[in-house]
CSV table of C-alpha atoms and ligand atoms in Angstrom, one decimal:
chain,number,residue,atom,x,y,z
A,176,UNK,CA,17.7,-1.7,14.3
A,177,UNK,CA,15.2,-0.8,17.1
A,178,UNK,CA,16.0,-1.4,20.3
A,179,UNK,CA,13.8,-3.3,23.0
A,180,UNK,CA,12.8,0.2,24.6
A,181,UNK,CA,11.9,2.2,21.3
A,182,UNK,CA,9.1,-1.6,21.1
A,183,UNK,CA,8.3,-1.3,24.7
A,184,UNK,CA,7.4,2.7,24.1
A,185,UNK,CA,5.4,1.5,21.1
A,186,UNK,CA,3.5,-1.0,22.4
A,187,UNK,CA,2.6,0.9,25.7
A,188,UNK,CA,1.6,3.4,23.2
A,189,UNK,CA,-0.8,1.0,21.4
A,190,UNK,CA,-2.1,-0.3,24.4
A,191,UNK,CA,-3.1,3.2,25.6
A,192,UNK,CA,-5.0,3.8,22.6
A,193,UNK,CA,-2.8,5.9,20.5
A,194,UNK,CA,-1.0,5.9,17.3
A,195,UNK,CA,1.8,4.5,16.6
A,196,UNK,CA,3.3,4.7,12.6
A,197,UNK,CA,5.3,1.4,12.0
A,198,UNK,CA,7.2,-0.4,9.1
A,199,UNK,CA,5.5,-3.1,7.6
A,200,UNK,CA,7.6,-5.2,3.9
A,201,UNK,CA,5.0,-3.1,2.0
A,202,UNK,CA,4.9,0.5,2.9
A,203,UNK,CA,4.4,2.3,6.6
A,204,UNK,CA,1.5,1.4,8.5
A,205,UNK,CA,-0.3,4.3,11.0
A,206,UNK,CA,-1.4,1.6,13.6
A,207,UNK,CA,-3.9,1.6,16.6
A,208,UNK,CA,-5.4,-1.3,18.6
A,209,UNK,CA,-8.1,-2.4,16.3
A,210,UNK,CA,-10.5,-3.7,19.0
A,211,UNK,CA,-10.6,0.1,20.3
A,212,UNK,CA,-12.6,2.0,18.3
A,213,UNK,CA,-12.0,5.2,19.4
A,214,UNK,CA,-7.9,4.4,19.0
A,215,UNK,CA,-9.1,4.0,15.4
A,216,UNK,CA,-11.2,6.9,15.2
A,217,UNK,CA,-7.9,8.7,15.4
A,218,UNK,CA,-6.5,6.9,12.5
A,219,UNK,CA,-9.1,8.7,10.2
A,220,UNK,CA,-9.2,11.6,11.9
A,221,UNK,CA,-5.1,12.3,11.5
A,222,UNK,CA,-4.9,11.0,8.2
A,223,UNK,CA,-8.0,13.0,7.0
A,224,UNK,CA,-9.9,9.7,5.6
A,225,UNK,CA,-13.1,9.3,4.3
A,226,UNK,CA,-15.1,6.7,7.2
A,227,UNK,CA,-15.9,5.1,4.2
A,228,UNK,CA,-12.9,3.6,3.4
A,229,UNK,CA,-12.2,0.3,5.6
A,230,UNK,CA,-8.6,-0.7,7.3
A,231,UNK,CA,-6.5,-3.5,6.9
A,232,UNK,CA,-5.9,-5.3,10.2
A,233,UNK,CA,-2.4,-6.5,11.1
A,234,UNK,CA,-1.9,-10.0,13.2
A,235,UNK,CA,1.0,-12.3,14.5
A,236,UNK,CA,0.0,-15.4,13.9
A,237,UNK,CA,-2.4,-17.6,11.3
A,238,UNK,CA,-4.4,-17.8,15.4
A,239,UNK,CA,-5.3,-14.6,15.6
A,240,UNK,CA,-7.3,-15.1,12.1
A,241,UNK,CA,-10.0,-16.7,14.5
A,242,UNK,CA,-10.9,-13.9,17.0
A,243,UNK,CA,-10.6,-11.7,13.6
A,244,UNK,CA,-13.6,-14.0,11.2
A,245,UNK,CA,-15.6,-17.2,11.6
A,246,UNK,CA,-14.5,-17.9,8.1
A,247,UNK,CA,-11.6,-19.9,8.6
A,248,UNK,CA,-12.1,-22.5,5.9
A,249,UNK,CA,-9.6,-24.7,3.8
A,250,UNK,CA,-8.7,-22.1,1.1
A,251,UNK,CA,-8.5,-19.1,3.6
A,252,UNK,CA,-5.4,-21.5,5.6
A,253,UNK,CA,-4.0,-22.7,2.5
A,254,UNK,CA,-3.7,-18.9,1.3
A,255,UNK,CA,-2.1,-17.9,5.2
A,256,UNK,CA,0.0,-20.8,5.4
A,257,UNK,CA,1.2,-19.9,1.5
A,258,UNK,CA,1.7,-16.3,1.8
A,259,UNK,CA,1.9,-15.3,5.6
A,260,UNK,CA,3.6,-13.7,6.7
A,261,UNK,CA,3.8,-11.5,3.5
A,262,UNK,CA,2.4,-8.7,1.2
A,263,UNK,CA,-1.2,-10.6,1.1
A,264,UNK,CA,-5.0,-9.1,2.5
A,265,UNK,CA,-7.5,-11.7,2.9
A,266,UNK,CA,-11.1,-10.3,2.9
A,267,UNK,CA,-13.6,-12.3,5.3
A,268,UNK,CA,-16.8,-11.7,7.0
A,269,UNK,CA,-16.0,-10.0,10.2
A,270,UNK,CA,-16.7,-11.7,13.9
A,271,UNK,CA,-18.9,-9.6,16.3
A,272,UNK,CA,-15.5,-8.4,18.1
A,273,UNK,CA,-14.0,-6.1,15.2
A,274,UNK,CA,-15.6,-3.0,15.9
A,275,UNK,CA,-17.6,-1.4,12.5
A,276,UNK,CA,-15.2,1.4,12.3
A,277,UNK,CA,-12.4,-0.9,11.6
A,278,UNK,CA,-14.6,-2.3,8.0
A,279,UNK,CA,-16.8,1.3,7.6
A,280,UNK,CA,-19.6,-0.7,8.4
A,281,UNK,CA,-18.4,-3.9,6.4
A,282,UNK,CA,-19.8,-7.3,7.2
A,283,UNK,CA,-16.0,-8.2,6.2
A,284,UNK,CA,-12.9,-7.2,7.0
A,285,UNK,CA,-9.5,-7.4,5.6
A,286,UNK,CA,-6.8,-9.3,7.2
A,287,UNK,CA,-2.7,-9.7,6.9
A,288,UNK,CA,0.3,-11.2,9.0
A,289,UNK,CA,3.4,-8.4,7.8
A,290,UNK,CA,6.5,-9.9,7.1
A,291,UNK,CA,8.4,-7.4,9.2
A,292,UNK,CA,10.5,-8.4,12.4
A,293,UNK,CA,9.1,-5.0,13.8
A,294,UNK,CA,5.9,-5.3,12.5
A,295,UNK,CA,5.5,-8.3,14.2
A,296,UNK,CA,7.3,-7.6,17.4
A,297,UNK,CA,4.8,-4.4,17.6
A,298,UNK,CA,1.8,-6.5,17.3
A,299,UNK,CA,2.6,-9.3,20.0
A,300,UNK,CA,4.1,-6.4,22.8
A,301,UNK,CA,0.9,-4.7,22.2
A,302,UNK,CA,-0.9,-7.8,22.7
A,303,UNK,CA,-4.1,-7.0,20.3
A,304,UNK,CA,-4.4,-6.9,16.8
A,305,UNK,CA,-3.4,-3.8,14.6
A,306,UNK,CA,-5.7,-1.8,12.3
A,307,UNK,CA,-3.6,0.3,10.1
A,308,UNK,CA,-3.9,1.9,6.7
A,309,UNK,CA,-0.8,3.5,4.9
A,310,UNK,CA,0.6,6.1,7.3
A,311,UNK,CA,0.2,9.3,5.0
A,312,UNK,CA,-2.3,11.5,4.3
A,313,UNK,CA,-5.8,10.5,2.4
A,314,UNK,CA,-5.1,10.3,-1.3
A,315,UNK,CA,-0.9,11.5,-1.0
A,316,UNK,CA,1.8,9.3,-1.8
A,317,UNK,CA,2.4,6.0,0.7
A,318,UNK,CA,6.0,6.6,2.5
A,319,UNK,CA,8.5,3.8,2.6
A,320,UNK,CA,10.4,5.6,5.1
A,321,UNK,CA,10.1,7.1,8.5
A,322,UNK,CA,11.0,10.1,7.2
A,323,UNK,CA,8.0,10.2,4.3
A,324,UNK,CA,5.8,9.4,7.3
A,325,UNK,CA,7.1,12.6,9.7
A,326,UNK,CA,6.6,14.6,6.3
A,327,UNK,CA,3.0,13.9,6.4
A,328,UNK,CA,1.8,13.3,9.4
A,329,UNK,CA,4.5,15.5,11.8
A,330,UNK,CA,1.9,15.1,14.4
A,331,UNK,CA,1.7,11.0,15.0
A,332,UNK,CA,1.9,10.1,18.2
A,333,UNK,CA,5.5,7.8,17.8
A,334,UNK,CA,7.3,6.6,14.6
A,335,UNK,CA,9.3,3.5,14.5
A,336,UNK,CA,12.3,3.7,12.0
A,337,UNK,CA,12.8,0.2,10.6
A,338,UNK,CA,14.7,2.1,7.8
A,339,UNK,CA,13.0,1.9,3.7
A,340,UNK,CA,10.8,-0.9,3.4
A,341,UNK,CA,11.3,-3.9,0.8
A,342,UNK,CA,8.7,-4.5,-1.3
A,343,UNK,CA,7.4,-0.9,-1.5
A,344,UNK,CA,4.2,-1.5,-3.0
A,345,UNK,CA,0.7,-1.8,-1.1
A,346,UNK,CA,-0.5,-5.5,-0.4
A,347,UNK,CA,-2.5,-7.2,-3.1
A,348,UNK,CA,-5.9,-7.9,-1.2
A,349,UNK,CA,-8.2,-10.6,-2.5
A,350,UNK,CA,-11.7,-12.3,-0.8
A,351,UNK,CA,-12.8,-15.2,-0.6
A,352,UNK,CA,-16.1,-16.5,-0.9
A,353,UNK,CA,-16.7,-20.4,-1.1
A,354,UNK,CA,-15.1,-21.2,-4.4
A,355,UNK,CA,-14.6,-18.0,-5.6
A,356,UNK,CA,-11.4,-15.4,-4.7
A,357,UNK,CA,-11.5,-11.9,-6.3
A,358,UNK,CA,-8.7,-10.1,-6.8
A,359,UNK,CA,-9.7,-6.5,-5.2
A,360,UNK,CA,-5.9,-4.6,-5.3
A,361,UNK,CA,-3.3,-6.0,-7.3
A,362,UNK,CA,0.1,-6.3,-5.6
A,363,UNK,CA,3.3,-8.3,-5.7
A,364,UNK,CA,1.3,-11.8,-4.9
A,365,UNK,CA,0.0,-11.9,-8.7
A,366,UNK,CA,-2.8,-13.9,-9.8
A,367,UNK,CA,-1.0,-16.3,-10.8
A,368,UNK,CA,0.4,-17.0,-7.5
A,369,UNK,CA,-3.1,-17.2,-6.1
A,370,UNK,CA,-3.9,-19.6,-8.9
A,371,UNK,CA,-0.9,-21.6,-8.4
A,372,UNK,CA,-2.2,-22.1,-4.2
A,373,UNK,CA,-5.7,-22.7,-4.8
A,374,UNK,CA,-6.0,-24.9,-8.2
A,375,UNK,CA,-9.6,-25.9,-7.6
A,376,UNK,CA,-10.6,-22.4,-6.9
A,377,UNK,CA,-12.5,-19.9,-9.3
A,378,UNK,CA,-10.2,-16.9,-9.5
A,379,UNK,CA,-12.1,-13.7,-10.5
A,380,UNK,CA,-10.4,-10.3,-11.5
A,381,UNK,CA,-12.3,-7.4,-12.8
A,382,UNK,CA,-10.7,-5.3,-15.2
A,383,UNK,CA,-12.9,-2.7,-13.6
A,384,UNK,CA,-12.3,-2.8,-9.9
A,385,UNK,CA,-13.8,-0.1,-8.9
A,386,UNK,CA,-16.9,-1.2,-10.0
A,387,UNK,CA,-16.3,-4.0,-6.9
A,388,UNK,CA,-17.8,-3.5,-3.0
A,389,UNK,CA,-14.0,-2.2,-2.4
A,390,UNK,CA,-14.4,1.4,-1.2
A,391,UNK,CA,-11.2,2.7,-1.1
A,392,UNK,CA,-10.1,1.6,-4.5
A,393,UNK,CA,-10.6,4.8,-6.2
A,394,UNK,CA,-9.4,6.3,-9.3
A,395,UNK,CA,-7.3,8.6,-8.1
A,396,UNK,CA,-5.0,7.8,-4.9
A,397,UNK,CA,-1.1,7.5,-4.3
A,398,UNK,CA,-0.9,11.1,-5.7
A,399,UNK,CA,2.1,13.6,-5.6
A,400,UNK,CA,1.9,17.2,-4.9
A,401,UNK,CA,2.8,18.3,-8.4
A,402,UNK,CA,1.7,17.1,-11.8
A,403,UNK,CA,2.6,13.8,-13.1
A,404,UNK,CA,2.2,12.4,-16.3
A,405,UNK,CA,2.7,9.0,-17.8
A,406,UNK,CA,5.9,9.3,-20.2
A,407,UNK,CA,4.9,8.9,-24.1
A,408,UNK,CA,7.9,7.4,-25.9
A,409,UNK,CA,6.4,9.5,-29.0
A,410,UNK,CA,7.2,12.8,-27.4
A,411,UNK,CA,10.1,14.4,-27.4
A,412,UNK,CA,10.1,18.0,-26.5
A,413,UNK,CA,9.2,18.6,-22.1
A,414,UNK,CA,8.1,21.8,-20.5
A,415,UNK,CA,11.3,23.3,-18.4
A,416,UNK,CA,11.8,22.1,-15.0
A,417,UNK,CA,10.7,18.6,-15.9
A,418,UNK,CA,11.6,15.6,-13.7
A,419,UNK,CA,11.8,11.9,-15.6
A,420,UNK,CA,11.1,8.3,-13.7
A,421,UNK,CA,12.7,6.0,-15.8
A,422,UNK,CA,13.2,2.3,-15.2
A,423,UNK,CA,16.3,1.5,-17.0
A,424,UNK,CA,19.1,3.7,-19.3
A,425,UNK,CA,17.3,6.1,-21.6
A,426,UNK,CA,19.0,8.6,-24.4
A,427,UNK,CA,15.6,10.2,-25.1
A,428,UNK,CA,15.4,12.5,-22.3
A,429,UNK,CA,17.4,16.0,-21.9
A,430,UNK,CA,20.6,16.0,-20.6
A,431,UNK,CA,20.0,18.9,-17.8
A,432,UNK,CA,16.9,16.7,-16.5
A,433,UNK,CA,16.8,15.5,-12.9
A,434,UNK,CA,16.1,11.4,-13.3
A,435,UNK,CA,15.6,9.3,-10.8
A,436,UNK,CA,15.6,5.3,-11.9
A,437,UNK,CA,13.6,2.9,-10.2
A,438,UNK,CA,15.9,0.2,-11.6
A,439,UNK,CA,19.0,0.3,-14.1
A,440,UNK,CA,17.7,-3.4,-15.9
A,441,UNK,CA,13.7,-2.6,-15.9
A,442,UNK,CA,13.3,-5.3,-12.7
A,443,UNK,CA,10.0,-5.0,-11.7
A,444,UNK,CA,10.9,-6.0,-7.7
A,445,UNK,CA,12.9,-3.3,-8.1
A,446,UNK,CA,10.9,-1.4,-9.7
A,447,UNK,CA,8.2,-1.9,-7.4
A,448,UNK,CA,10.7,-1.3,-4.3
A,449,UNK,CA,11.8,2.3,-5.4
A,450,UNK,CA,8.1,3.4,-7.0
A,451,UNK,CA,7.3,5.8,-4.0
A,452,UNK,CA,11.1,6.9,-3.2
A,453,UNK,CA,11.2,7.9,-6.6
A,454,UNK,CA,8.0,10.0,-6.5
A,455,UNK,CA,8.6,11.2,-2.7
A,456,UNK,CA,11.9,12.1,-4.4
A,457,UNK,CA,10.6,14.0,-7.1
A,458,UNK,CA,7.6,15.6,-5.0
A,459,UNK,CA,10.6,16.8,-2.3
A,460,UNK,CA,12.6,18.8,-4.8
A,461,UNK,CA,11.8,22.1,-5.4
A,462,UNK,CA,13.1,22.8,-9.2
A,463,UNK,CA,10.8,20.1,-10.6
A,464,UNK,CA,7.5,21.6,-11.6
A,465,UNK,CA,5.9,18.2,-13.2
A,466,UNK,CA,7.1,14.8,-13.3
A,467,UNK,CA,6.7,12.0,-15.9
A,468,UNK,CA,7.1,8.4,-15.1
A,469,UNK,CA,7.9,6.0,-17.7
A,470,UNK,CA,5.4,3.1,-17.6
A,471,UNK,CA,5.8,-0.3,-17.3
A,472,UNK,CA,3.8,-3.5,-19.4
A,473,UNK,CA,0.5,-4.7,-17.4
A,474,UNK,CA,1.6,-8.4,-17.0
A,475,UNK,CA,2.6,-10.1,-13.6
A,476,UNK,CA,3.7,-7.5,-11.1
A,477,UNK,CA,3.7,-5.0,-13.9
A,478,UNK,CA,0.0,-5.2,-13.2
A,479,UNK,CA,0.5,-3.6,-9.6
A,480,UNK,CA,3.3,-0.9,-10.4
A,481,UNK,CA,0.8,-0.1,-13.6
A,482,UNK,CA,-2.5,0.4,-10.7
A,483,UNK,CA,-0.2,2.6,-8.3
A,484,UNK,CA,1.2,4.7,-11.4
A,485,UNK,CA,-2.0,5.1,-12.9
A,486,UNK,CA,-4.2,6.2,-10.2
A,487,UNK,CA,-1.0,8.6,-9.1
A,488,UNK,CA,-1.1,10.4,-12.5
A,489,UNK,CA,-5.0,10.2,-12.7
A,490,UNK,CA,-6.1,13.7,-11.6
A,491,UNK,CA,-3.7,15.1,-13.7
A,492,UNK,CA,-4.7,13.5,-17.1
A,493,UNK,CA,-7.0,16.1,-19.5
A,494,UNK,CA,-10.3,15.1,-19.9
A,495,UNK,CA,-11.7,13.2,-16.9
B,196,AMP,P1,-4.6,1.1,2.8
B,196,AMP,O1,-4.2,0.3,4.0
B,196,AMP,O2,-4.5,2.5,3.0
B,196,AMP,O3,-3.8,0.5,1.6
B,196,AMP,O4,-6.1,0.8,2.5
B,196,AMP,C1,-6.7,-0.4,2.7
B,196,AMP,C2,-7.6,-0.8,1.6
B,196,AMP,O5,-8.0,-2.2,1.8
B,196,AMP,C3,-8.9,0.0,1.5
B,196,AMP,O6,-8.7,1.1,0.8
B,196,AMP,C4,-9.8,-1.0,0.8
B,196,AMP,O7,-9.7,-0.8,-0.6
B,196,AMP,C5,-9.2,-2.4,1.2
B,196,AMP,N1,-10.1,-3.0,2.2
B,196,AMP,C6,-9.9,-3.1,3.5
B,196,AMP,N2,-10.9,-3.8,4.1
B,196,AMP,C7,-11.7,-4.2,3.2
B,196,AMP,C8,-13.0,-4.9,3.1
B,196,AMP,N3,-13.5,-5.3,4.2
B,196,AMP,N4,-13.5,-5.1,1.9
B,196,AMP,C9,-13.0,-4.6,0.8
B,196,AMP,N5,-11.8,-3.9,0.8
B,196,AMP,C10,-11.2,-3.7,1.9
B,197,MG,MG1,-3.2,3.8,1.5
């Protein structure tokens, strides 16, 4: 638990314009007043990320949605009032107070309420709302721990240990337009979650969403240290000082392997949940020279845990 002063410290922090790492249900947060643009200036500049990729911003209340956008029509409250607070980014044109660093020059910015007692004590001590992108480095692995965050960024300002987080898996961000809601990041709220809240609505999801007015949702990202590769079932001779990610028992892999399982049963919450302990786990130990992860099929959440895996084990495939 954190105590009242540990929230006090943080929020003093926040208002003073610096950066304050934070645990949100998804993963850690690297958070700084969002109307300060120089507060956020830091995020990028500790986190060593491209000013073209915008930042989520974190409120307390479905309220603060109307300092953040104008658009505050009937599907944007019947996704908040569904989903908030929880592992859901809403996408809307931005109001004239969010400064352009917070959207890279966006005429929209992405919005959430966390579903995090700390989260959302941080947010209402500091008394603004909270920009904050994953707290690691650009392109590494997300931490779901305090301590994945000190391993990456030793130098933030203050860290509050809210202990692992649940869900473990980035939000799934969608916008709306009118009629239309796009699916930009897949996450634990599937699609069919979204199509179960707004029946009337057109729900779009590109099978190519890169190819959307998302920067940020690049090929590669969530990426260990060390080589991973997706496991072939096929293949049955590894290189030596292999490490396996498996999601349930498995007979197929060497005996003298270090494993790590996500989940004994193949539960994709829990699967989801241990994802990036699993790879921090893998990247921290120093006898593993490559890692392969078993994956998982691409249908409801498996959709998500297949996006984070992929783009993890992207740089590392031959011939891209
Ligand atoms: P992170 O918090 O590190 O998971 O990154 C936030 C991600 O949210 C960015 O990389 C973008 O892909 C997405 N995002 C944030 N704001 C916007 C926006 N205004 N339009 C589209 N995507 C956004
Ligand atoms: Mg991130």
């Amino acid at each position: 638990m954190i105590s009242t002063s540990e929230l006090d410290i943080a929020a003093k922090y926040i208002k003073e314009g610096k950066l304050v790492a934070f645990p949100t249900e998804t993963v850690y947060g690297l958070g700084a007043n969002a109307l300060n643009p120089l507060a956020v200036a830091k995020i990028f500049e500790l986190k060593e990320r491209p000013s073209f990729d915008p930042l989520i911003v974190h409120i307390a209340s479905i309220d603060d949605l109307y300092l953040l956008t104008e658009n505050t029509d009937g599907n944007v409250i019947r996704l908040a009032e569904k989903f908030w607070p929880g592992p859901l980014t809403i996408v809307l044109p931005k109001s004239k107070l969010v400064p352009d660093i917070v959207t890279s020059g966006l005429n929209t910015v992405g919005i959430r309420m966390p579903d995090n007692d700390i989260a959302l004590k941080l947010i209402r001590a500091a008394n603004c709302p909270i920009a904050a992108p994953s707290a690691n480095k650009f392109g590494q692995l997300s931490p779901v721990s305090a301590e994945h965050v000190k391993k990456q960024l030793s130098n933030v300002d203050y860290v509050l240990d809210g202990g692992n987080t649940s869900v473990g898996i980035e939000s799934t961000i969608v916008s709306i337009e009118g009629n239309v809601c796009t699916l930009l990041r897949p996450g634990v709220i599937t699609i069919a979650d979204i199509e179960n809240a707004l029946p009337d609505t057109f729900i779009y999801s590109s099978e190519k969403p890169e190819k959307l007015i998302a920067p940020g949702l690049l090929k590669s990202h969530y990426s260990p240290v060390k080589p991973l590769y997706i496991l072939d079932k096929q293949v049955s001779h590894f290189p030596e000082s292999s490490g396996f990610i498996v999601h349930e028992k498995k007979d197929f892999i060497p005996k003298e392997s270090r494993i790590v399982y996500t989940s004994q049963t193949f539960n994709h919450l829990e699967i989801a949940a241990n994802l990036f302990s699993a790879l921090h786990a893998m990247e921290d130990d120093e006898h593993i020279k490559q890692i392969f992860i078993e994956p998982v099929p691409e249908v409801g959440l498996g959709i998500a845990i297949m996006d984070r895996i992929k783009k993890a084990a992207y740089k590392y495939q031959q011939n891209n």
